[in-house]
mmCIF file of C-alpha atoms in Angstrom:
data_model
loop_
_atom_site.group_PDB
_atom_site.id
_atom_site.type_symbol
_atom_site.label_atom_id
_atom_site.label_comp_id
_atom_site.label_asym_id
_atom_site.label_seq_id
_atom_site.Cartn_x
_atom_site.Cartn_y
_atom_site.Cartn_z
ATOM 1 C CA GLU A 296 38.479 -29.865 -19.330
ATOM 2 C CA ALA A 297 42.043 -28.636 -18.956
ATOM 3 C CA GLN A 298 42.308 -26.478 -15.886
ATOM 4 C CA VAL A 299 44.211 -25.255 -12.867
ATOM 5 C CA THR A 300 42.170 -25.532 -9.690
ATOM 6 C CA GLN A 301 42.862 -23.591 -6.524
ATOM 7 C CA ASN A 302 41.186 -24.045 -3.170
ATOM 8 C CA PRO A 303 39.844 -22.296 -1.293
ATOM 9 C CA ARG A 304 38.636 -19.377 -3.412
ATOM 10 C CA TYR A 305 38.171 -17.170 -0.366
ATOM 11 C CA LEU A 306 39.712 -17.428 3.074
ATOM 12 C CA ILE A 307 39.693 -15.233 6.156
ATOM 13 C CA THR A 308 42.065 -16.313 8.881
ATOM 14 C CA VAL A 309 43.834 -14.996 11.961
ATOM 15 C CA THR A 310 47.467 -14.094 12.397
ATOM 16 C CA GLY A 311 49.670 -17.083 13.117
ATOM 17 C CA LYS A 312 47.255 -19.842 12.150
ATOM 18 C CA LYS A 313 48.915 -22.112 9.618
ATOM 19 C CA LEU A 314 47.114 -22.530 6.320
ATOM 20 C CA THR A 315 47.555 -24.239 2.976
ATOM 21 C CA VAL A 316 46.231 -23.137 -0.380
ATOM 22 C CA THR A 317 46.032 -26.053 -2.761
ATOM 23 C CA CYS A 318 46.724 -25.977 -6.486
ATOM 24 C CA SER A 319 46.116 -28.830 -8.862
ATOM 25 C CA GLN A 320 46.449 -29.093 -12.646
ATOM 26 C CA ASN A 321 45.184 -31.843 -14.921
ATOM 27 C CA MET A 322 47.366 -31.134 -17.955
ATOM 28 C CA ASN A 323 50.498 -33.063 -16.946
ATOM 29 C CA HIS A 324 52.410 -29.786 -16.889
ATOM 30 C CA GLU A 325 55.974 -29.767 -15.617
ATOM 31 C CA TYR A 326 56.157 -26.134 -14.588
ATOM 32 C CA MET A 327 54.052 -24.585 -11.821
ATOM 33 C CA SER A 328 54.301 -21.331 -9.935
ATOM 34 C CA TRP A 329 52.609 -19.069 -7.416
ATOM 35 C CA TYR A 330 51.970 -15.324 -7.700
ATOM 36 C CA ARG A 331 50.437 -12.754 -5.452
ATOM 37 C CA GLN A 332 48.619 -9.673 -6.692
ATOM 38 C CA ASP A 333 48.540 -6.469 -4.670
ATOM 39 C CA PRO A 334 47.187 -3.034 -5.569
ATOM 40 C CA GLY A 335 49.895 -0.838 -6.994
ATOM 41 C CA LEU A 336 52.412 -3.691 -7.050
ATOM 42 C CA GLY A 337 50.911 -5.914 -9.711
ATOM 43 C CA LEU A 338 51.567 -9.648 -9.816
ATOM 44 C CA ARG A 339 54.772 -10.915 -8.274
ATOM 45 C CA GLN A 340 56.129 -14.425 -8.251
ATOM 46 C CA ILE A 341 56.442 -16.209 -4.891
ATOM 47 C CA TYR A 342 57.818 -19.659 -5.796
ATOM 48 C CA TYR A 343 58.087 -21.846 -8.839
ATOM 49 C CA SER A 344 58.718 -25.495 -9.608
ATOM 50 C CA MET A 345 60.243 -26.919 -12.768
ATOM 51 C CA ASN A 346 59.286 -30.482 -11.939
ATOM 52 C CA VAL A 347 58.645 -32.915 -9.105
ATOM 53 C CA GLU A 348 60.872 -32.218 -6.094
ATOM 54 C CA VAL A 349 62.374 -29.152 -7.820
ATOM 55 C CA THR A 350 61.335 -25.788 -6.360
ATOM 56 C CA ASP A 351 62.913 -22.358 -6.242
ATOM 57 C CA LYS A 352 62.247 -18.898 -4.884
ATOM 58 C CA GLY A 353 60.657 -16.147 -6.886
ATOM 59 C CA ASP A 354 60.760 -12.451 -6.066
ATOM 60 C CA VAL A 355 58.762 -12.504 -2.808
ATOM 61 C CA PRO A 356 59.238 -15.896 -1.079
ATOM 62 C CA GLU A 357 59.457 -14.686 2.547
ATOM 63 C CA GLY A 358 56.775 -16.195 4.757
ATOM 64 C CA TYR A 359 55.815 -18.919 2.278
ATOM 65 C CA LYS A 360 56.689 -22.548 1.674
ATOM 66 C CA VAL A 361 55.845 -24.865 -1.202
ATOM 67 C CA SER A 362 56.216 -28.524 -2.031
ATOM 68 C CA ARG A 363 56.039 -30.542 -5.239
ATOM 69 C CA LYS A 364 55.719 -34.177 -4.291
ATOM 70 C CA GLU A 365 53.696 -35.061 -7.359
ATOM 71 C CA LYS A 366 53.401 -33.460 -10.730
ATOM 72 C CA ARG A 367 49.804 -32.308 -10.534
ATOM 73 C CA ASN A 368 49.888 -30.575 -7.121
ATOM 74 C CA PHE A 369 51.749 -27.521 -5.894
ATOM 75 C CA PRO A 370 50.427 -26.339 -2.527
ATOM 76 C CA LEU A 371 51.327 -22.971 -1.014
ATOM 77 C CA ILE A 372 51.886 -23.067 2.733
ATOM 78 C CA LEU A 373 51.777 -20.122 5.097
ATOM 79 C CA GLU A 374 53.252 -21.393 8.359
ATOM 80 C CA SER A 375 52.445 -18.264 10.363
ATOM 81 C CA PRO A 376 50.342 -15.870 8.302
ATOM 82 C CA SER A 377 50.586 -12.150 8.936
ATOM 83 C CA PRO A 378 48.344 -9.282 7.798
ATOM 84 C CA ASN A 379 50.858 -8.277 5.101
ATOM 85 C CA GLN A 380 50.110 -11.566 3.385
ATOM 86 C CA THR A 381 46.572 -10.445 2.731
ATOM 87 C CA SER A 382 46.432 -10.658 -1.038
ATOM 88 C CA LEU A 383 44.994 -12.314 -4.123
ATOM 89 C CA TYR A 384 46.979 -15.455 -4.931
ATOM 90 C CA PHE A 385 47.266 -17.204 -8.267
ATOM 91 C CA CYS A 386 48.692 -20.570 -9.177
ATOM 92 C CA ALA A 387 49.897 -21.095 -12.743
ATOM 93 C CA SER A 388 51.121 -24.028 -14.797
ATOM 94 C CA SER A 389 52.641 -24.604 -18.207
ATOM 95 C CA LEU A 390 53.881 -27.607 -20.126
ATOM 96 C CA SER A 391 57.516 -26.638 -19.780
ATOM 97 C CA ILE A 392 59.676 -23.681 -18.894
ATOM 98 C CA LEU A 393 60.015 -22.040 -22.285
ATOM 99 C CA ASN A 394 57.769 -21.139 -25.153
ATOM 100 C CA THR A 395 54.568 -22.631 -23.882
ATOM 101 C CA GLU A 396 51.300 -21.113 -22.836
ATOM 102 C CA ALA A 397 50.673 -20.633 -19.121
ATOM 103 C CA PHE A 398 47.321 -21.273 -17.479
ATOM 104 C CA PHE A 399 46.215 -19.597 -14.270
ATOM 105 C CA GLY A 400 43.904 -20.791 -11.547
ATOM 106 C CA GLN A 401 40.807 -18.887 -10.462
ATOM 107 C CA GLY A 402 42.619 -17.098 -7.668
ATOM 108 C CA THR A 403 42.434 -17.296 -3.863
ATOM 109 C CA ARG A 404 41.505 -14.159 -1.992
ATOM 110 C CA LEU A 405 43.188 -14.374 1.415
ATOM 111 C CA THR A 406 42.565 -12.012 4.313
ATOM 112 C CA VAL A 407 44.703 -12.275 7.450
ATOM 113 C CA VAL A 408 43.350 -10.370 10.453
ATOM 114 C CA GLY B 220 63.786 -8.253 -14.720
ATOM 115 C CA ILE B 221 62.008 -7.033 -17.809
ATOM 116 C CA GLN B 222 60.037 -3.790 -17.753
ATOM 117 C CA VAL B 223 56.538 -4.107 -19.155
ATOM 118 C CA GLU B 224 54.552 -0.970 -19.832
ATOM 119 C CA GLN B 225 50.919 -0.904 -20.838
ATOM 120 C CA SER B 226 48.914 1.950 -22.228
ATOM 121 C CA PRO B 227 46.533 3.518 -21.706
ATOM 122 C CA PRO B 228 46.197 2.851 -17.958
ATOM 123 C CA ASP B 229 42.465 3.552 -18.053
ATOM 124 C CA LEU B 230 39.954 3.489 -20.847
ATOM 125 C CA ILE B 231 36.237 4.218 -20.930
ATOM 126 C CA LEU B 232 34.308 3.187 -24.023
ATOM 127 C CA GLN B 233 30.776 3.389 -25.219
ATOM 128 C CA GLU B 234 29.360 -0.021 -26.028
ATOM 129 C CA GLY B 235 30.074 -0.854 -29.665
ATOM 130 C CA ALA B 236 33.290 1.154 -29.896
ATOM 131 C CA ASN B 237 36.671 -0.267 -30.875
ATOM 132 C CA SER B 238 39.912 0.065 -28.946
ATOM 133 C CA THR B 239 43.601 -0.750 -29.077
ATOM 134 C CA LEU B 240 45.661 -1.598 -26.026
ATOM 135 C CA ARG B 241 49.424 -1.507 -26.189
ATOM 136 C CA CYS B 242 52.163 -3.418 -24.374
ATOM 137 C CA ASN B 243 55.827 -2.420 -24.627
ATOM 138 C CA PHE B 244 58.588 -4.540 -23.160
ATOM 139 C CA SER B 245 62.216 -3.742 -22.541
ATOM 140 C CA ASP B 246 63.987 -6.878 -23.753
ATOM 141 C CA SER B 247 63.557 -9.846 -26.057
ATOM 142 C CA VAL B 248 61.100 -12.426 -24.751
ATOM 143 C CA ASN B 249 60.286 -16.082 -25.256
ATOM 144 C CA ASN B 250 56.655 -15.815 -24.398
ATOM 145 C CA LEU B 251 53.941 -13.162 -24.352
ATOM 146 C CA GLN B 252 50.377 -13.583 -23.212
ATOM 147 C CA TRP B 253 47.359 -11.334 -22.862
ATOM 148 C CA PHE B 254 44.940 -11.853 -19.984
ATOM 149 C CA HIS B 255 41.621 -10.390 -18.968
ATOM 150 C CA GLN B 256 40.987 -10.068 -15.247
ATOM 151 C CA ASN B 257 37.267 -10.008 -14.719
ATOM 152 C CA PRO B 258 35.518 -8.213 -11.850
ATOM 153 C CA TRP B 259 35.699 -11.411 -9.775
ATOM 154 C CA GLY B 260 39.481 -11.402 -10.020
ATOM 155 C CA GLN B 261 39.885 -14.357 -12.357
ATOM 156 C CA LEU B 262 42.661 -14.220 -14.950
ATOM 157 C CA ILE B 263 41.344 -15.387 -18.283
ATOM 158 C CA ASN B 264 43.759 -16.366 -21.040
ATOM 159 C CA LEU B 265 43.125 -14.333 -24.164
ATOM 160 C CA PHE B 266 46.130 -14.953 -26.356
ATOM 161 C CA TYR B 267 49.429 -16.759 -26.273
ATOM 162 C CA ILE B 268 51.284 -14.685 -28.836
ATOM 163 C CA PRO B 269 55.096 -14.478 -28.712
ATOM 164 C CA SER B 270 54.994 -13.238 -32.317
ATOM 165 C CA GLY B 271 52.596 -12.725 -35.201
ATOM 166 C CA THR B 272 48.867 -12.097 -35.243
ATOM 167 C CA LYS B 273 45.941 -14.063 -33.851
ATOM 168 C CA GLN B 274 42.224 -13.501 -33.816
ATOM 169 C CA ASN B 275 39.491 -14.851 -31.604
ATOM 170 C CA GLY B 276 36.064 -13.449 -32.308
ATOM 171 C CA ARG B 277 35.980 -9.734 -31.597
ATOM 172 C CA LEU B 278 39.486 -9.800 -30.169
ATOM 173 C CA SER B 279 42.754 -9.926 -32.011
ATOM 174 C CA ALA B 280 46.373 -9.448 -31.055
ATOM 175 C CA THR B 281 49.621 -8.681 -32.800
ATOM 176 C CA THR B 282 53.127 -9.004 -31.425
ATOM 177 C CA VAL B 283 56.125 -7.489 -33.183
ATOM 178 C CA ALA B 284 58.888 -9.153 -31.224
ATOM 179 C CA THR B 285 61.715 -7.358 -33.017
ATOM 180 C CA GLU B 286 60.270 -4.001 -31.992
ATOM 181 C CA ARG B 287 59.268 -5.206 -28.520
ATOM 182 C CA TYR B 288 55.596 -4.441 -28.475
ATOM 183 C CA SER B 289 52.235 -6.119 -28.662
ATOM 184 C CA LEU B 290 48.768 -4.772 -29.414
ATOM 185 C CA LEU B 291 45.378 -6.062 -28.341
ATOM 186 C CA TYR B 292 42.401 -4.995 -30.434
ATOM 187 C CA ILE B 293 38.874 -5.093 -29.114
ATOM 188 C CA SER B 294 36.162 -4.477 -31.665
ATOM 189 C CA SER B 295 32.477 -3.788 -31.041
ATOM 190 C CA SER B 296 33.062 -3.669 -27.300
ATOM 191 C CA GLN B 297 30.479 -5.044 -24.898
ATOM 192 C CA THR B 298 29.888 -4.379 -21.219
ATOM 193 C CA THR B 299 31.219 -7.860 -20.456
ATOM 194 C CA ASP B 300 34.594 -6.743 -21.827
ATOM 195 C CA SER B 301 35.031 -4.544 -18.765
ATOM 196 C CA GLY B 302 37.881 -5.406 -16.452
ATOM 197 C CA VAL B 303 41.636 -5.151 -16.448
ATOM 198 C CA TYR B 304 43.750 -6.356 -19.346
ATOM 199 C CA PHE B 305 47.248 -7.552 -18.601
ATOM 200 C CA CYS B 306 50.161 -8.258 -20.833
ATOM 201 C CA ALA B 307 52.722 -10.694 -19.406
ATOM 202 C CA VAL B 308 56.101 -11.640 -20.814
ATOM 203 C CA GLU B 309 58.586 -14.358 -19.989
ATOM 204 C CA ARG B 310 62.250 -14.351 -20.873
ATOM 205 C CA THR B 311 64.386 -16.432 -18.572
ATOM 206 C CA GLY B 312 62.125 -19.420 -18.281
ATOM 207 C CA ASN B 313 61.180 -19.133 -14.651
ATOM 208 C CA GLN B 314 58.614 -16.384 -14.346
ATOM 209 C CA PHE B 315 56.230 -14.028 -16.032
ATOM 210 C CA TYR B 316 56.583 -10.277 -15.727
ATOM 211 C CA PHE B 317 53.250 -8.529 -15.793
ATOM 212 C CA GLY B 318 52.450 -5.054 -16.954
ATOM 213 C CA THR B 319 50.431 -2.737 -14.720
ATOM 214 C CA GLY B 320 47.342 -3.339 -16.806
ATOM 215 C CA THR B 321 44.744 -1.339 -18.694
ATOM 216 C CA SER B 322 41.485 -0.872 -16.826
ATOM 217 C CA LEU B 323 38.635 -0.927 -19.326
ATOM 218 C CA THR B 324 35.105 0.200 -18.589
ATOM 219 C CA VAL B 325 32.464 -0.270 -21.261
ATOM 220 C CA ILE B 326 29.312 1.704 -20.651
ATOM 221 C CA PRO B 327 25.956 0.853 -22.236
#
């Protein structure tokens, strides 16, 4: 089954403790991205990647890192999480940049205390 | 970025009723998708519809790209249709811009 898989689905952590949210897709998609969803602010893009070893900042990249060492995986790294990074995170992938359908993961609900 | 406006913001329906959700966008787009966010937060793909009309069961969608709007039709609504419906558009090739959503509640 074609899918985008995020882990974990739920995470509660403490300020400053490094964490990684994994994202994997099995569709051989070139393009992957991360979004966060916050009440009143909607979904905003954090980072995106057009292919292996190619990443770029979205609208809200501060406090996040990503890597794209292989096509299927696009982890989101929070080196020193803070409470303002409490949010619902989504990973997405699509075959290419333009004119193709995007698929979203199940979401990761992160709470930083 | 592109402005994406959805209407109505909230909608309450009796089970079995029909509804139309609208998405207006401020510029030409390469891609438009409709999503349903269920109560567990998952974003479910409904339609990939940069132009034209598509149908999937009780749901259908129409995008008129030249007039910069899209419509999502829900017929014979069910309680499981409850949730938030998002329209998202892509223009530049590097990100989606989401509307603020329509929150739908279907009551039995």
